[in-house]
Amino acid sequence: MSYPLHRPRRLRLTKPIRDLVAETTVSPDHLILPIFVKEGGKPEEIPAMPGQYRWPVGDELVKFVSKALDLGVRSILLFGYVSSELKDEEARYSYNPNGVVQKAVRLLRREFGSELVIFTDVCICNYTVHGHCGIPSKIERRRIAGYIDNDSTLKIIAKMAVSHAEAGADFVAPSGMMDGMVAAIREALDKEGYTDVGIMSYAVKYASGFYGPFREALESAPRFGDRRSYQMDPRNAYEALREARLDVEEGADILMVKPALAYLDVIRLVKTHYPDYPLAAYNVSGEYSMVKAAAEKGWIDEKLVTLEIVTAIRRAGADIVITYHALDIARWLKEGYNPF
Ligand code: PBG
């Protein structure tokens, strides 16, 4: 019997020692808070997403963002809630210079200057009557098969991106998984002189059941068919590398994997192959709502589970976590909460 040279042994695992050797950290610096904005009225809580609201563009939104900044959450991702009268087949409202997102960006930029990092969602599903992220084919037979006219969609999202840049966005975040969306947006931004506006691309986005509560929040569920012809198949991991490669070649500044929790292996894979690109992961609505619902029932410890989830997403390789829990986490950390 011989002992291996370096026999495993127990260190004195006091709290400061555990913190000293911890491989992963979570801080508000790495979090992006998604915010839903709408035209007027009062803030409305989203039933399937307890604690999340649709904010009218105005004082209350400013107060809310100022609270985020006080807690150290300095990055936000804006989504526009649009009532059905403003939706059409071709998402014309989406690039209106006085649209709800454009107005919100202008207001927040004026209030907070460069203290606040503003990302905007660039996709047409919440601006169209059909609820798809691309323009469905005009040919009925193809419509049934879920055929999306990829290239006509690019023109619209390029205009939308320019209108957000014009309003003052730091980054536009195309989320529709249209082929060539990054190149089309980069070209349009550069042409209009917005070379300093970045692109965070939803490079790897799965056709997922975890988006349910979000679609309720924006009333953006597809009216027919589903998104499987343009979002990824949950059974595929290596395909993510092809999607990431195309977006890198087209000029993406930040890559994203979405959803996060059921795709930690994909986050790790993309980070391993593209270590020199910032990687974001989207801890999506369904992931958030499951935690909230179980916590409400008293079945889980909300703080512990939330911290564990976001830590796991960071451990898998995400530099940035987009999460509806951002303010809760920032508040708990500020209070000195550290469960590990
Ligand atoms: C749509 C979009 C979706 C989300 C962000 N942008 C939903 C979808 O593809 O149906 C989901 C975000 C979430 O669930 O939190 N372009």
Coordinates of C-alpha atoms and ligand atoms in Angstrom, one line a residue:
M1 CA 0.0 0.0 0.0
S2 CA 1.4 3.4 -1.0
Y3 CA -0.3 6.8 -0.5
P4 CA -0.6 9.0 -3.6
L5 CA 1.9 11.8 -3.4
H6 CA -0.7 14.5 -2.8
R7 CA -3.3 12.9 -0.6
P8 CA -6.5 14.8 -0.5
R9 CA -7.0 16.4 2.9
R10 CA -9.3 18.8 4.6
L11 CA -8.5 22.4 4.8
R12 CA -10.0 24.4 7.7
L13 CA -13.0 25.7 5.7
T14 CA -13.9 28.8 7.6
K15 CA -16.0 31.3 5.9
P16 CA -13.1 33.7 5.0
I17 CA -11.1 30.8 3.6
R18 CA -14.1 29.6 1.5
D19 CA -14.5 33.2 0.2
L20 CA -10.8 33.5 -0.5
V21 CA -10.6 30.4 -2.7
A22 CA -14.1 30.8 -4.3
E23 CA -13.8 30.6 -8.1
T24 CA -16.9 32.5 -8.9
T25 CA -18.3 35.9 -7.8
V26 CA -21.6 37.6 -8.3
S27 CA -21.8 41.3 -8.2
P28 CA -24.3 43.9 -9.6
D29 CA -21.5 44.9 -12.0
H30 CA -22.2 41.9 -14.1
L31 CA -26.0 42.1 -14.1
I32 CA -28.4 43.6 -16.7
L33 CA -31.9 44.3 -15.6
P34 CA -34.6 43.9 -18.3
I35 CA -37.3 46.6 -18.1
F36 CA -40.7 46.7 -19.9
V37 CA -41.8 50.1 -20.9
K38 CA -45.2 51.3 -22.2
E39 CA -46.9 54.5 -23.4
G40 CA -49.0 55.9 -20.6
G41 CA -51.1 55.0 -17.5
K42 CA -49.9 53.5 -14.3
P43 CA -47.2 50.9 -13.7
E44 CA -48.9 47.4 -14.1
E45 CA -47.6 44.3 -12.4
I46 CA -47.2 41.4 -14.8
P47 CA -49.3 38.6 -13.4
A48 CA -47.0 35.8 -14.4
M49 CA -43.9 37.7 -13.3
P50 CA -44.4 38.8 -9.7
G51 CA -42.4 41.9 -8.9
Q52 CA -42.0 42.9 -12.6
Y53 CA -43.9 45.8 -14.1
R54 CA -44.7 47.5 -17.3
W55 CA -43.5 51.1 -16.7
P56 CA -45.0 54.1 -18.3
V57 CA -42.3 56.3 -19.8
G58 CA -42.1 59.1 -17.2
D59 CA -41.3 59.9 -13.6
E60 CA -42.0 56.5 -12.1
L61 CA -39.6 54.9 -14.6
V62 CA -36.9 57.4 -13.8
K63 CA -37.4 56.7 -10.1
F64 CA -37.2 53.0 -10.7
V65 CA -34.0 53.2 -12.7
S66 CA -32.5 55.6 -10.2
K67 CA -33.2 52.9 -7.5
A68 CA -31.4 50.4 -9.6
L69 CA -28.4 52.7 -10.0
D70 CA -28.3 53.3 -6.2
L71 CA -28.1 49.5 -5.8
G72 CA -25.2 49.3 -8.3
V73 CA -27.2 47.8 -11.2
R74 CA -26.0 50.1 -14.0
S75 CA -27.2 48.2 -17.1
I76 CA -30.7 47.8 -18.3
L77 CA -32.3 46.1 -21.3
L78 CA -35.5 47.8 -22.6
F79 CA -38.5 46.1 -24.1
G80 CA -41.4 47.9 -25.6
Y81 CA -45.0 47.0 -24.7
V82 CA -47.3 48.0 -27.4
S83 CA -51.1 47.8 -27.5
S84 CA -52.7 45.9 -30.3
E85 CA -53.8 49.1 -32.2
L86 CA -50.2 50.0 -32.9
K87 CA -49.3 46.5 -34.3
D88 CA -49.4 45.7 -38.0
E89 CA -48.0 43.1 -40.4
E90 CA -44.7 44.8 -40.8
A91 CA -43.9 46.3 -37.4
R92 CA -44.0 49.9 -38.7
Y93 CA -44.2 51.3 -35.1
S94 CA -41.0 49.6 -34.1
Y95 CA -38.8 52.2 -35.9
N96 CA -41.0 55.3 -35.1
P97 CA -38.6 57.9 -33.7
N98 CA -41.3 58.7 -31.1
G99 CA -42.0 55.1 -30.3
V100 CA -42.2 54.0 -26.7
V101 CA -38.6 52.5 -26.5
Q102 CA -37.1 55.5 -28.4
K103 CA -38.8 57.9 -25.9
A104 CA -37.7 55.8 -22.9
V105 CA -34.1 55.8 -24.1
R106 CA -34.1 59.6 -24.7
L107 CA -35.6 60.2 -21.2
L108 CA -33.2 57.9 -19.4
R109 CA -30.2 59.2 -21.3
R110 CA -31.1 62.8 -20.4
E111 CA -31.6 61.9 -16.7
F112 CA -28.6 59.6 -16.1
G113 CA -26.0 60.4 -18.8
S114 CA -23.3 57.9 -19.1
E115 CA -23.9 56.5 -15.6
L116 CA -26.5 54.2 -17.2
V117 CA -25.7 51.6 -19.8
I118 CA -28.8 51.2 -22.1
F119 CA -29.4 48.1 -24.1
T120 CA -32.5 47.9 -26.3
D121 CA -34.3 44.9 -27.7
V122 CA -34.4 44.8 -31.4
C123 CA -37.1 42.4 -32.6
I124 CA -40.5 42.7 -34.3
C125 CA -42.6 40.1 -32.4
N126 CA -44.0 42.6 -30.0
Y127 CA -44.8 45.1 -32.8
T128 CA -46.6 42.7 -35.2
V129 CA -50.1 41.3 -35.4
H130 CA -48.8 37.9 -36.1
G131 CA -46.3 37.9 -33.2
H132 CA -43.5 36.4 -35.2
C133 CA -39.9 37.6 -35.0
G134 CA -39.8 37.8 -38.8
I135 CA -42.2 38.7 -41.5
P136 CA -44.2 35.5 -42.4
S137 CA -44.2 34.6 -46.0
K138 CA -47.1 36.0 -48.0
I139 CA -47.7 32.6 -49.6
E140 CA -50.3 30.9 -47.6
R141 CA -48.9 27.4 -48.2
R142 CA -45.5 28.5 -46.8
R143 CA -47.1 30.3 -43.9
I144 CA -48.5 27.1 -42.6
A145 CA -45.1 25.5 -42.7
G146 CA -43.8 28.5 -40.7
Y147 CA -41.7 30.0 -43.4
I148 CA -40.3 33.4 -42.4
D149 CA -39.1 35.9 -45.0
N150 CA -35.7 36.4 -43.4
D151 CA -34.3 39.1 -45.7
S152 CA -37.2 41.5 -45.7
T153 CA -37.1 41.3 -41.9
L154 CA -33.5 42.5 -41.9
K155 CA -34.5 45.9 -43.4
I156 CA -37.0 46.5 -40.6
I157 CA -34.7 45.6 -37.7
A158 CA -31.9 47.6 -39.2
K159 CA -34.2 50.7 -39.2
M160 CA -35.3 49.9 -35.6
A161 CA -31.6 49.6 -34.5
V162 CA -30.8 53.0 -36.0
S163 CA -33.8 54.6 -34.3
H164 CA -32.6 53.3 -30.9
A165 CA -29.0 54.5 -31.6
E166 CA -30.4 57.9 -32.6
A167 CA -32.3 58.0 -29.3
G168 CA -29.0 57.3 -27.4
A169 CA -28.8 53.5 -26.8
D170 CA -25.3 52.2 -26.0
F171 CA -26.0 48.7 -27.3
V172 CA -28.8 47.2 -29.5
A173 CA -29.7 43.6 -28.8
P174 CA -31.2 41.8 -31.8
S175 CA -33.2 38.9 -30.4
G176 CA -35.1 37.5 -33.4
M177 CA -32.5 34.9 -34.6
M178 CA -32.8 36.1 -38.2
D179 CA -29.8 35.1 -40.3
G180 CA -27.6 38.1 -41.1
M181 CA -29.2 40.3 -38.5
V182 CA -25.9 41.4 -37.0
A183 CA -24.3 42.3 -40.3
A184 CA -27.4 44.2 -41.5
I185 CA -27.5 46.2 -38.2
R186 CA -23.8 46.9 -38.2
E187 CA -23.9 48.2 -41.7
A188 CA -26.9 50.4 -41.1
L189 CA -25.4 51.8 -37.8
D190 CA -22.1 52.6 -39.4
K191 CA -23.7 54.2 -42.4
E192 CA -25.6 56.6 -40.2
G193 CA -22.5 57.3 -38.2
Y194 CA -23.3 55.2 -35.1
T195 CA -20.0 53.3 -35.2
D196 CA -19.7 53.6 -31.4
V197 CA -23.0 51.8 -30.7
G198 CA -22.4 48.1 -29.9
I199 CA -24.3 45.0 -30.7
M200 CA -25.2 42.3 -28.2
S201 CA -26.4 39.5 -30.3
Y202 CA -28.8 36.7 -29.2
A203 CA -26.5 34.4 -31.1
V204 CA -27.7 31.2 -29.5
K205 CA -31.3 31.3 -28.7
Y206 CA -33.4 28.1 -28.3
A207 CA -37.0 27.5 -29.1
S208 CA -37.9 27.3 -25.5
G209 CA -40.9 26.9 -23.2
F210 CA -39.2 29.1 -20.7
Y211 CA -40.4 32.3 -22.5
G212 CA -44.0 31.8 -21.6
P213 CA -44.3 34.6 -18.9
F214 CA -42.5 37.1 -21.2
R215 CA -44.9 36.6 -24.0
E216 CA -47.7 37.3 -21.6
A217 CA -45.9 40.5 -20.5
L218 CA -45.5 41.8 -24.0
E219 CA -48.6 40.0 -25.6
S220 CA -46.1 38.7 -28.2
A221 CA -46.9 35.1 -28.5
P222 CA -47.1 34.0 -32.2
R223 CA -50.7 33.9 -33.4
F224 CA -50.0 30.8 -35.6
G225 CA -47.3 28.3 -35.7
D226 CA -44.3 28.5 -33.5
R227 CA -40.7 29.8 -33.5
R228 CA -39.0 26.5 -34.4
S229 CA -38.1 27.5 -37.9
Y230 CA -35.7 30.3 -36.6
Q231 CA -34.8 29.4 -33.0
M232 CA -32.6 26.5 -32.1
D233 CA -33.5 23.0 -31.3
P234 CA -33.0 22.2 -27.6
R235 CA -31.4 18.9 -28.6
N236 CA -28.4 20.7 -30.2
A237 CA -25.3 22.0 -28.6
Y238 CA -22.5 22.1 -31.2
E239 CA -24.8 24.0 -33.6
A240 CA -24.4 26.9 -31.1
L241 CA -20.8 27.2 -32.3
R242 CA -21.9 27.8 -35.8
E243 CA -24.4 30.4 -34.7
A244 CA -21.7 32.1 -32.5
R245 CA -19.2 32.0 -35.3
L246 CA -21.5 33.7 -37.8
D247 CA -22.3 36.5 -35.4
V248 CA -18.7 37.0 -34.5
E249 CA -17.9 37.3 -38.2
E250 CA -20.7 39.7 -38.7
G251 CA -19.4 42.0 -36.0
A252 CA -21.2 41.2 -32.7
D253 CA -19.5 42.8 -29.7
I254 CA -21.2 40.6 -27.0
L255 CA -22.6 37.1 -27.6
M256 CA -25.5 35.6 -25.8
V257 CA -26.9 32.2 -24.9
K258 CA -30.6 32.0 -24.0
P259 CA -32.2 30.6 -21.9
A260 CA -29.5 30.1 -19.2
L261 CA -30.4 27.4 -16.7
A262 CA -31.3 24.5 -19.0
Y263 CA -28.3 25.4 -21.3
L264 CA -25.4 25.7 -18.9
D265 CA -23.4 23.3 -21.1
V266 CA -23.9 25.5 -24.1
I267 CA -22.7 28.6 -22.1
R268 CA -19.6 26.6 -21.2
L269 CA -19.1 25.5 -24.8
V270 CA -19.4 28.9 -26.3
K271 CA -17.2 30.5 -23.7
T272 CA -14.5 27.8 -24.3
H273 CA -14.5 28.5 -28.0
Y274 CA -14.9 32.3 -27.8
P275 CA -13.0 33.2 -24.7
D276 CA -12.1 36.6 -26.1
Y277 CA -15.7 37.7 -26.5
P278 CA -17.9 38.9 -23.6
L279 CA -20.6 36.3 -23.1
A280 CA -24.0 37.1 -21.8
A281 CA -26.6 34.6 -20.6
Y282 CA -30.3 35.4 -20.3
N283 CA -31.9 34.0 -17.1
V284 CA -35.3 34.2 -18.8
S285 CA -38.9 34.9 -17.6
G286 CA -39.9 31.2 -17.0
E287 CA -36.8 30.6 -14.9
Y288 CA -37.6 33.7 -12.8
S289 CA -41.3 32.8 -12.4
M290 CA -40.6 29.3 -11.3
V291 CA -38.5 30.6 -8.5
K292 CA -41.1 33.2 -7.5
A293 CA -43.9 30.7 -7.6
A294 CA -42.1 28.0 -5.5
A295 CA -40.9 30.7 -3.0
E296 CA -44.5 32.0 -2.7
K297 CA -45.6 28.5 -1.7
G298 CA -42.8 28.3 0.8
W299 CA -41.2 25.4 -1.0
I300 CA -37.8 26.8 -1.5
D301 CA -35.6 29.5 0.0
E302 CA -35.8 32.3 -2.5
K303 CA -32.6 34.1 -1.7
L304 CA -30.5 31.0 -1.5
V305 CA -31.9 29.5 -4.7
T306 CA -31.6 32.8 -6.7
L307 CA -28.0 33.3 -5.7
E308 CA -27.2 29.6 -6.5
I309 CA -28.8 30.0 -9.9
V310 CA -26.9 33.2 -10.9
T311 CA -23.7 31.8 -9.5
A312 CA -24.1 28.7 -11.6
I313 CA -24.7 30.7 -14.7
R314 CA -21.5 32.7 -14.0
R315 CA -19.6 29.5 -13.1
A316 CA -20.7 28.0 -16.5
G317 CA -18.9 30.9 -18.2
A318 CA -21.2 33.8 -18.5
D319 CA -19.5 37.2 -18.0
I320 CA -22.9 39.0 -18.0
V321 CA -26.2 37.7 -16.6
I322 CA -29.4 39.3 -17.8
T323 CA -31.9 38.7 -15.0
Y324 CA -35.2 39.9 -13.6
H325 CA -33.7 39.1 -10.1
A326 CA -31.0 41.8 -10.5
L327 CA -32.5 44.3 -8.0
D328 CA -33.3 41.6 -5.4
I329 CA -29.7 40.3 -5.7
A330 CA -28.1 43.7 -5.5
R331 CA -30.2 44.5 -2.4
W332 CA -29.4 41.2 -0.7
L333 CA -25.7 41.6 -1.4
K334 CA -25.7 45.1 -0.1
E335 CA -27.2 43.8 3.1
G336 CA -24.3 41.4 3.4
Y337 CA -26.0 38.3 2.3
N338 CA -23.7 35.5 1.2
P339 CA -25.0 32.0 1.6
F340 CA -22.0 30.0 0.5
Ligands
PBG1 C1 -38.4 37.9 -28.6 C2 -37.8 37.7 -27.3 C3 -38.2 36.7 -26.4 C4 -37.5 36.9 -25.2 C5 -36.7 38.0 -25.4 N1 -36.9 38.5 -26.7 C6 -39.3 35.7 -26.4 C7 -39.4 34.8 -27.6 O1 -38.5 34.5 -28.4 O2 -40.6 34.4 -27.7 C8 -37.7 36.1 -23.9 C9 -37.2 36.7 -22.7 C10 -37.7 36.0 -21.5 O3 -38.4 35.0 -21.5 O4 -37.5 36.6 -20.4 N2 -37.7 38.3 -29.6

